[in-house]
PDB file of C-alpha atoms in Angstrom:
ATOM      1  CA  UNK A 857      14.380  15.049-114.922  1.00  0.00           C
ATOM      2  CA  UNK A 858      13.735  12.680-117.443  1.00  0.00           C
ATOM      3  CA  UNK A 859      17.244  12.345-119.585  1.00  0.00           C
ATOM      4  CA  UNK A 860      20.619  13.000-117.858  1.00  0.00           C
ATOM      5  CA  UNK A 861      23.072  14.051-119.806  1.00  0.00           C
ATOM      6  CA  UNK A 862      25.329  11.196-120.888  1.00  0.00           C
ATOM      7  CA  UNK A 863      23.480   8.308-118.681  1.00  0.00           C
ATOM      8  CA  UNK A 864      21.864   5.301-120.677  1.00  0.00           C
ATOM      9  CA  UNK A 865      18.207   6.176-121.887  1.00  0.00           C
ATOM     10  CA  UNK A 866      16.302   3.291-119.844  1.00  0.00           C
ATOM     11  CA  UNK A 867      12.609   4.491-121.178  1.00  0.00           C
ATOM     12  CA  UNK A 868      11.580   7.384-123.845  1.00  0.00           C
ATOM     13  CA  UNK A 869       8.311   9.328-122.802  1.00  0.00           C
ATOM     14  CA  UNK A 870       5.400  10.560-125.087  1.00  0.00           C
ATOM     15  CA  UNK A 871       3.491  13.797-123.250  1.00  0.00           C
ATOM     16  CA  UNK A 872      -0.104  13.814-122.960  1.00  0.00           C
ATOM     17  CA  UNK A 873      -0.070  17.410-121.751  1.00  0.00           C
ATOM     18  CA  UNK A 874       2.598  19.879-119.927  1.00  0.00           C
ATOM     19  CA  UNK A 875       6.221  19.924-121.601  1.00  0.00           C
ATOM     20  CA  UNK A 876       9.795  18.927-121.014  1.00  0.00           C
ATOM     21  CA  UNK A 877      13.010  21.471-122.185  1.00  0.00           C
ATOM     22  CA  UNK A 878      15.893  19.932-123.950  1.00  0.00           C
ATOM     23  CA  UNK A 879      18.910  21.684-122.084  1.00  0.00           C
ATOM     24  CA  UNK A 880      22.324  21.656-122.905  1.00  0.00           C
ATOM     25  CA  UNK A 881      25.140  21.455-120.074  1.00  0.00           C
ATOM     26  CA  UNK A 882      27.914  23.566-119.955  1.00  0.00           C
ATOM     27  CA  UNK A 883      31.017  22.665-117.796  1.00  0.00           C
ATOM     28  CA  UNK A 884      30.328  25.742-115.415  1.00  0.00           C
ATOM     29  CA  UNK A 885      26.822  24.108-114.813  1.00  0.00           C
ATOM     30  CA  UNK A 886      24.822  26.860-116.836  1.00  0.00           C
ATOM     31  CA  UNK A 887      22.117  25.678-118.981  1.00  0.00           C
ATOM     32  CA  UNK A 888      20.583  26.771-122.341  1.00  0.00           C
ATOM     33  CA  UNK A 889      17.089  25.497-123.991  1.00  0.00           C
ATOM     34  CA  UNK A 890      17.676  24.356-127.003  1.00  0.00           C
ATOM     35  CA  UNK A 891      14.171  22.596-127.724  1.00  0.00           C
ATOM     36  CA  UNK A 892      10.933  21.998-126.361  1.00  0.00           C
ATOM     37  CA  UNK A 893       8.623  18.556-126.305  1.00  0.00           C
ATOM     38  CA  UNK A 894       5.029  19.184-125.672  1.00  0.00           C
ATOM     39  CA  UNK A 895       2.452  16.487-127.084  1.00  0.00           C
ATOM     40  CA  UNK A 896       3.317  16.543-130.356  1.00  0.00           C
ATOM     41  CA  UNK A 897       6.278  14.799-129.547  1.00  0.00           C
ATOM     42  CA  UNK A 898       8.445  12.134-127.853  1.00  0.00           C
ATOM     43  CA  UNK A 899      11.283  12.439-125.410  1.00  0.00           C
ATOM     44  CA  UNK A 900      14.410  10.000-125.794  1.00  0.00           C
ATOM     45  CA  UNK A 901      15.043  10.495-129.943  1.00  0.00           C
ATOM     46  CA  UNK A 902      18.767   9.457-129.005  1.00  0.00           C
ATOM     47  CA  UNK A 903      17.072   5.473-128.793  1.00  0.00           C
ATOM     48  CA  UNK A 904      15.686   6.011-132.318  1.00  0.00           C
ATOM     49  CA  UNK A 905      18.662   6.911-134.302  1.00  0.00           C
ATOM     50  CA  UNK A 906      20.853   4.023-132.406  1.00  0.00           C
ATOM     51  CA  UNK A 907      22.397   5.654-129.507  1.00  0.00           C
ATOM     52  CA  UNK A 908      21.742   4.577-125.789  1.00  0.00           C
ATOM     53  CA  UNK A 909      22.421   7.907-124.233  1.00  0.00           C
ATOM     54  CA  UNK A 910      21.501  12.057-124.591  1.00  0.00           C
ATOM     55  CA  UNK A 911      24.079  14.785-124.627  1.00  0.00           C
ATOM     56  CA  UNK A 912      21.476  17.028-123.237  1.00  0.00           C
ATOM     57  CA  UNK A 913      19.004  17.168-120.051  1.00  0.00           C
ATOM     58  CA  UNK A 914      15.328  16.615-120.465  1.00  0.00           C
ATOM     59  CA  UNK A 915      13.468  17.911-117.905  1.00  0.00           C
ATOM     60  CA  UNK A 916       9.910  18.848-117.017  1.00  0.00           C
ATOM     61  CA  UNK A 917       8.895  22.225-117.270  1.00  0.00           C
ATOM     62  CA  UNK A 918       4.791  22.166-117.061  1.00  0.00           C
ATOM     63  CA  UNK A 919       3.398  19.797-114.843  1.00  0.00           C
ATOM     64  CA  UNK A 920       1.053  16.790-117.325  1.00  0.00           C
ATOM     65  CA  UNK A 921       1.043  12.995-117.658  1.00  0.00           C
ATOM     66  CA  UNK A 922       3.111  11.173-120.448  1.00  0.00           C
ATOM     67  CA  UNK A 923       3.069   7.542-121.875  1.00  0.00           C
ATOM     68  CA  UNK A 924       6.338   6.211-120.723  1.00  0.00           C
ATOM     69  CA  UNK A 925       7.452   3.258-122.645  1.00  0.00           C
ATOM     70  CA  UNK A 926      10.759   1.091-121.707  1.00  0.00           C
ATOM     71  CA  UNK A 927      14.028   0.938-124.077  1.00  0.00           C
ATOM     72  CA  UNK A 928      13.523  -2.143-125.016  1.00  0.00           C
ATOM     73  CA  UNK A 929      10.151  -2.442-125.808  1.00  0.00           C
ATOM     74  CA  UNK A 930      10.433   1.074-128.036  1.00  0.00           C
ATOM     75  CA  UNK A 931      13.004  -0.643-129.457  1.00  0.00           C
ATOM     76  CA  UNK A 932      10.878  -4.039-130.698  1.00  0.00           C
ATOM     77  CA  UNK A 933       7.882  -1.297-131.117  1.00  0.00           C
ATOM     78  CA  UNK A 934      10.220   0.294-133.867  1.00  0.00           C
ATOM     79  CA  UNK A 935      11.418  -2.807-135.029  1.00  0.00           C
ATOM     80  CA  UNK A 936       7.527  -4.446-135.577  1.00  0.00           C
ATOM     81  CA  UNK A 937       6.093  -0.820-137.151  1.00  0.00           C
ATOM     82  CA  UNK A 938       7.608   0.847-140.184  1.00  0.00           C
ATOM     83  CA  UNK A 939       4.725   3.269-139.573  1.00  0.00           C
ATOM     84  CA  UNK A 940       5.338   4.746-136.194  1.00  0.00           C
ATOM     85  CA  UNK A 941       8.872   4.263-137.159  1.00  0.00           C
ATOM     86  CA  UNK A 942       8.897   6.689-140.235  1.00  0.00           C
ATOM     87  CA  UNK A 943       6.638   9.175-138.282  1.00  0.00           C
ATOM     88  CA  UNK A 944       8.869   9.276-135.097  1.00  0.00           C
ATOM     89  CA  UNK A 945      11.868  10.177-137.871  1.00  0.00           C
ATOM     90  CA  UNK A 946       9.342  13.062-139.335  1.00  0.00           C
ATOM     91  CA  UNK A 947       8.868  14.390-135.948  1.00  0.00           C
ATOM     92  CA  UNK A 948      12.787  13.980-135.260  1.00  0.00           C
ATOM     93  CA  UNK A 949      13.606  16.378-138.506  1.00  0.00           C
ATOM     94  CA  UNK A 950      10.561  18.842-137.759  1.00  0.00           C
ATOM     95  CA  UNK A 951      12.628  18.833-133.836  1.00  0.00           C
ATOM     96  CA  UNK A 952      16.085  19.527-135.895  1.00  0.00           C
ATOM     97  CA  UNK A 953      14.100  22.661-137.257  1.00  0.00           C
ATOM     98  CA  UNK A 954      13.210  23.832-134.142  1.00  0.00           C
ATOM     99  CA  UNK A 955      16.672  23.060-132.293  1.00  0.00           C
ATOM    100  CA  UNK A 956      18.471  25.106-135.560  1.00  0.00           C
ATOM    101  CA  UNK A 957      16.174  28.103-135.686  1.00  0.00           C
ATOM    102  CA  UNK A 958      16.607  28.596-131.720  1.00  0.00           C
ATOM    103  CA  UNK A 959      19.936  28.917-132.212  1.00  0.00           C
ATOM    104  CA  UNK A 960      19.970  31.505-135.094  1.00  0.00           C
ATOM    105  CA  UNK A 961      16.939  33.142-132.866  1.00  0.00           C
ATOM    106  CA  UNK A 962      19.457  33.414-129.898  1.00  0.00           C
ATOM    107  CA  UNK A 963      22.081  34.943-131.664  1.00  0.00           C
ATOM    108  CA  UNK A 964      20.454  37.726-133.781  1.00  0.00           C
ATOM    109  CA  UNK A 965      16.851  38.360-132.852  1.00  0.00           C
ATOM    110  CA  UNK A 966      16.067  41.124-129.690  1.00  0.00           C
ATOM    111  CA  UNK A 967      15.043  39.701-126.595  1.00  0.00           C
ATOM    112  CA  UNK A 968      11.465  41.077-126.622  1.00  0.00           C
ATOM    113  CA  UNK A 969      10.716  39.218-129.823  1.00  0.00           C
ATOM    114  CA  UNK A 970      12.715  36.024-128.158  1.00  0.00           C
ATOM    115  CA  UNK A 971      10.250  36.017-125.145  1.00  0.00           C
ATOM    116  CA  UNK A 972       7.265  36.225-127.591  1.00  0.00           C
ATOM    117  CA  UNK A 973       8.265  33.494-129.494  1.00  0.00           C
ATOM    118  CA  UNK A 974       8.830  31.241-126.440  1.00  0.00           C
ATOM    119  CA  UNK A 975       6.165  32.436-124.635  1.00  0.00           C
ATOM    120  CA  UNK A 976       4.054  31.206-128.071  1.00  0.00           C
ATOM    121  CA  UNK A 977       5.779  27.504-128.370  1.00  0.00           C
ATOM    122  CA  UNK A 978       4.508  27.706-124.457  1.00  0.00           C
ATOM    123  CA  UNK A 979       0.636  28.634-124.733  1.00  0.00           C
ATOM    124  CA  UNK A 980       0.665  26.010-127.808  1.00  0.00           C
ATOM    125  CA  UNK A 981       1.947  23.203-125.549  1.00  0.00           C
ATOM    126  CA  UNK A 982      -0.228  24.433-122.703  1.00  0.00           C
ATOM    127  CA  UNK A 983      -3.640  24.353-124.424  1.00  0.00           C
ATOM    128  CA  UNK A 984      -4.868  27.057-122.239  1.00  0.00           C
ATOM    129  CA  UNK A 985      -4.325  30.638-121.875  1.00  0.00           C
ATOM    130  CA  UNK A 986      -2.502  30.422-118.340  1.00  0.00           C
ATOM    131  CA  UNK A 987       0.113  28.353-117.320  1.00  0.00           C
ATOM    132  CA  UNK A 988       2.762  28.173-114.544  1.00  0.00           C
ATOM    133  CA  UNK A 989       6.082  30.379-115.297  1.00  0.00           C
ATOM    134  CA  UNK A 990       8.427  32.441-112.773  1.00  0.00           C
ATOM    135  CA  UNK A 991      10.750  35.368-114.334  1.00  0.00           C
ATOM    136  CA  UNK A 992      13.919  33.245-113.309  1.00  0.00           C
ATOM    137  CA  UNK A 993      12.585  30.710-114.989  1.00  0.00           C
ATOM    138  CA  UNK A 994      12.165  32.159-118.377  1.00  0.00           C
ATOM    139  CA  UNK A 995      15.431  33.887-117.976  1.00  0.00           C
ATOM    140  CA  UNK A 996      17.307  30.727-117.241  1.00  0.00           C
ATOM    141  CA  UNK A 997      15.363  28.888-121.007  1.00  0.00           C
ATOM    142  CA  UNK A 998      16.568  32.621-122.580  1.00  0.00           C
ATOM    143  CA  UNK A 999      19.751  32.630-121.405  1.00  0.00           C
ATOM    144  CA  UNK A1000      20.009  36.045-119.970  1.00  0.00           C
ATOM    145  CA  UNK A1001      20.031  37.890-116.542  1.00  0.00           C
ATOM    146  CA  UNK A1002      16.418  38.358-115.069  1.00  0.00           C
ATOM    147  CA  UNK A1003      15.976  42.415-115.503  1.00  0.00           C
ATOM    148  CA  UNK A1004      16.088  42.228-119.470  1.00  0.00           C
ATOM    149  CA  UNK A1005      13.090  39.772-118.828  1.00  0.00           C
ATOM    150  CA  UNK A1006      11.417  41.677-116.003  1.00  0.00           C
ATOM    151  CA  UNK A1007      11.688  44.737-118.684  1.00  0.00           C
ATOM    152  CA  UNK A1008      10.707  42.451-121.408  1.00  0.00           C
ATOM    153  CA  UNK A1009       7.447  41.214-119.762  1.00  0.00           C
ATOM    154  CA  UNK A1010       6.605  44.616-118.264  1.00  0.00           C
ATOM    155  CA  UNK A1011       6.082  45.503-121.478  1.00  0.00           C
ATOM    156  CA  UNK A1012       4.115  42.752-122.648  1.00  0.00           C
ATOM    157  CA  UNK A1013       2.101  43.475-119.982  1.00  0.00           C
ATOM    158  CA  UNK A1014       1.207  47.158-120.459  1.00  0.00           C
ATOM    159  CA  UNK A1015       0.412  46.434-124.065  1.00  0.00           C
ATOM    160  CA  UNK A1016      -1.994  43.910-122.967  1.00  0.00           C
ATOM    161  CA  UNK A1017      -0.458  40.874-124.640  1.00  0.00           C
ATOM    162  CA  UNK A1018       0.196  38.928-121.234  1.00  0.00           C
ATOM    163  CA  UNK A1019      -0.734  39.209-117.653  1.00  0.00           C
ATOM    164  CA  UNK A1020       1.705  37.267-115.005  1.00  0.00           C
ATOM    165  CA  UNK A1021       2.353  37.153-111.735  1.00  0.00           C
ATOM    166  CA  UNK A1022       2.954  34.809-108.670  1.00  0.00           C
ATOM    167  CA  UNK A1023       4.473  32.230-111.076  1.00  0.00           C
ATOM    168  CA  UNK A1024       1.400  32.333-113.526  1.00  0.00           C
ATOM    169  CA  UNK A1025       1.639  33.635-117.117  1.00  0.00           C
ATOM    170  CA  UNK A1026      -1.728  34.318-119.035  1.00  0.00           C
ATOM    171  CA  UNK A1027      -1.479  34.922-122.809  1.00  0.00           C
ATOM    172  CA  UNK A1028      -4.329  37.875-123.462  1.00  0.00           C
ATOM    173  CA  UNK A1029      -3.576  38.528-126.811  1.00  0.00           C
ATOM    174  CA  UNK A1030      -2.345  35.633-129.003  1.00  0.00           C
ATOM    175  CA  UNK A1031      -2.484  37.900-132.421  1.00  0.00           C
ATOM    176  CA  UNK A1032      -0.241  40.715-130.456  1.00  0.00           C
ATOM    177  CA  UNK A1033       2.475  38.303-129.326  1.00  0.00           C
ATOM    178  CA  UNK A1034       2.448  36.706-133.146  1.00  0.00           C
ATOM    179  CA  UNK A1035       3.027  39.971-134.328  1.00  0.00           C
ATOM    180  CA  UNK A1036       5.686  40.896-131.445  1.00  0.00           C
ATOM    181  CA  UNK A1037       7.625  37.664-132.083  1.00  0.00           C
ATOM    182  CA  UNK A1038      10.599  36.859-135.088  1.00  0.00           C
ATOM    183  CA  UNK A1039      10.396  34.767-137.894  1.00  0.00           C
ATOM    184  CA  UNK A1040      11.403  32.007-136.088  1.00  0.00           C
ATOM    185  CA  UNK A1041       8.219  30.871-134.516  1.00  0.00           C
ATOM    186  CA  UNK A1042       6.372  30.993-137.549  1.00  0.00           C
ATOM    187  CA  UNK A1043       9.201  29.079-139.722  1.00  0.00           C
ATOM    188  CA  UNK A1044       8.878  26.265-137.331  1.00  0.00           C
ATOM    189  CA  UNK A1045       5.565  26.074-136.676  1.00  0.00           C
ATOM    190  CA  UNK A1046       5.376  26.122-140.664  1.00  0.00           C
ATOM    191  CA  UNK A1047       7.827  22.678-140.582  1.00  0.00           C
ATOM    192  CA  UNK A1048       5.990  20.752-138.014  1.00  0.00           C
ATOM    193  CA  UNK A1049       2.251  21.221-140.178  1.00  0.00           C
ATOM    194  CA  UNK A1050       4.355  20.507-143.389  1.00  0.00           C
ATOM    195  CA  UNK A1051       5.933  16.912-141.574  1.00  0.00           C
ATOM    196  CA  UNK A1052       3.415  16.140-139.160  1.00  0.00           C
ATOM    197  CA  UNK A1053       0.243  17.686-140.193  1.00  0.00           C
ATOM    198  CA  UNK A1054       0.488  19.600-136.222  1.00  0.00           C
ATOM    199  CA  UNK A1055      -0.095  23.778-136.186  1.00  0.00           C
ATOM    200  CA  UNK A1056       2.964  23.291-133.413  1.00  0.00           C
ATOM    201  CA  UNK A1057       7.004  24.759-133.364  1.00  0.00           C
TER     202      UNK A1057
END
């Protein structure tokens, strides 16, 4: 865990490789992904626009390394560089994006075409075809029970788009999951090359 919901941010971490999910805590202690920081981004935004504490959970998802960099040195870093300043504040509106089209994705898209897209933000953060993922997991970042994903991936699988199994996911056919996926992945991924100049969402 990197951020705890409501505890002061003491350092903000850009990824090298491997990705965090932003979670939001419900009072029952269920969780739902509502973003996702691969290398393209930073974790700890909540230091950049002023505040000195998340309302959601960061935690690691795929293993990597990440630059870690303490509160109050980001802080002076901001302060000295209008540069990395006004790019961190791109990346934080191209994160909005992808925070606001997850939620309209959760509540009107089919959960096959929900899977594709995440499993699509995951082989772009990955940068390789396989990468470690459990059912539960994915079901737990989807926010349903695990059959509709056991369905979901079976037939990923017989169309050849993925191959999984003992915790590993392999994408086999990038082009057939774009196609299987919403909208949403696409709009996204369109908002993060229009801000940042990065093919990621």
């Amino acid at each position: 865990m990197l951020l705890a919901p409501d505890q002061p941010i003491t350092a903000v971490y850009f990824p090298e490789s491997g990705w965090s999910s932003m979670l939001a805590m419900l009072a029952d202690g269920r969780s739902a992904e509502v973003g996702v920081v691969g290398s393209e981004g930073m974790v700890g935004l909540p230091l950049l626009l002023g505040s000195n504490s998340s309302h959601v959970e960061a935690m690691v998802q795929a293993a990597g390394t990440m630059l870690r960099l303490h509160a109050g040195a980001f802080r002076r870093a901001l302060e000295e560089s209008a540069a990395l300043r006004t790019l961190l504040l791109r990346y934080t509106l191209a994160f909005q994006q992808q925070v606001t089209q997850t939620a309209a994705c959760n509540g009107h898209h089919a959960l096959d075409q929900r899977l594709a897209r995440w499993l699509l933000m995951a082989h772009d953060r990955a940068e390789d075809d396989e990468f470690p993922m459990t059912q539960e997991f994915l079901a737990m970042m989807l926010c349903v029970h695990r059959p509709g994903v056991t369905v979901a991936a079976r037939l990923f699988q017989q169309a050849g788009l993925i191959r999984y199994g003992h915790g590993q996911m392999k994408v086999t056919d990038r082009e057939g999951l774009e196609a299987a996926a919403c909208e949403c992945y696409g709009t996204v991924r369109r908002q993060f090359e229009q801000l940042l100049g990065s093919a990621r969402g």
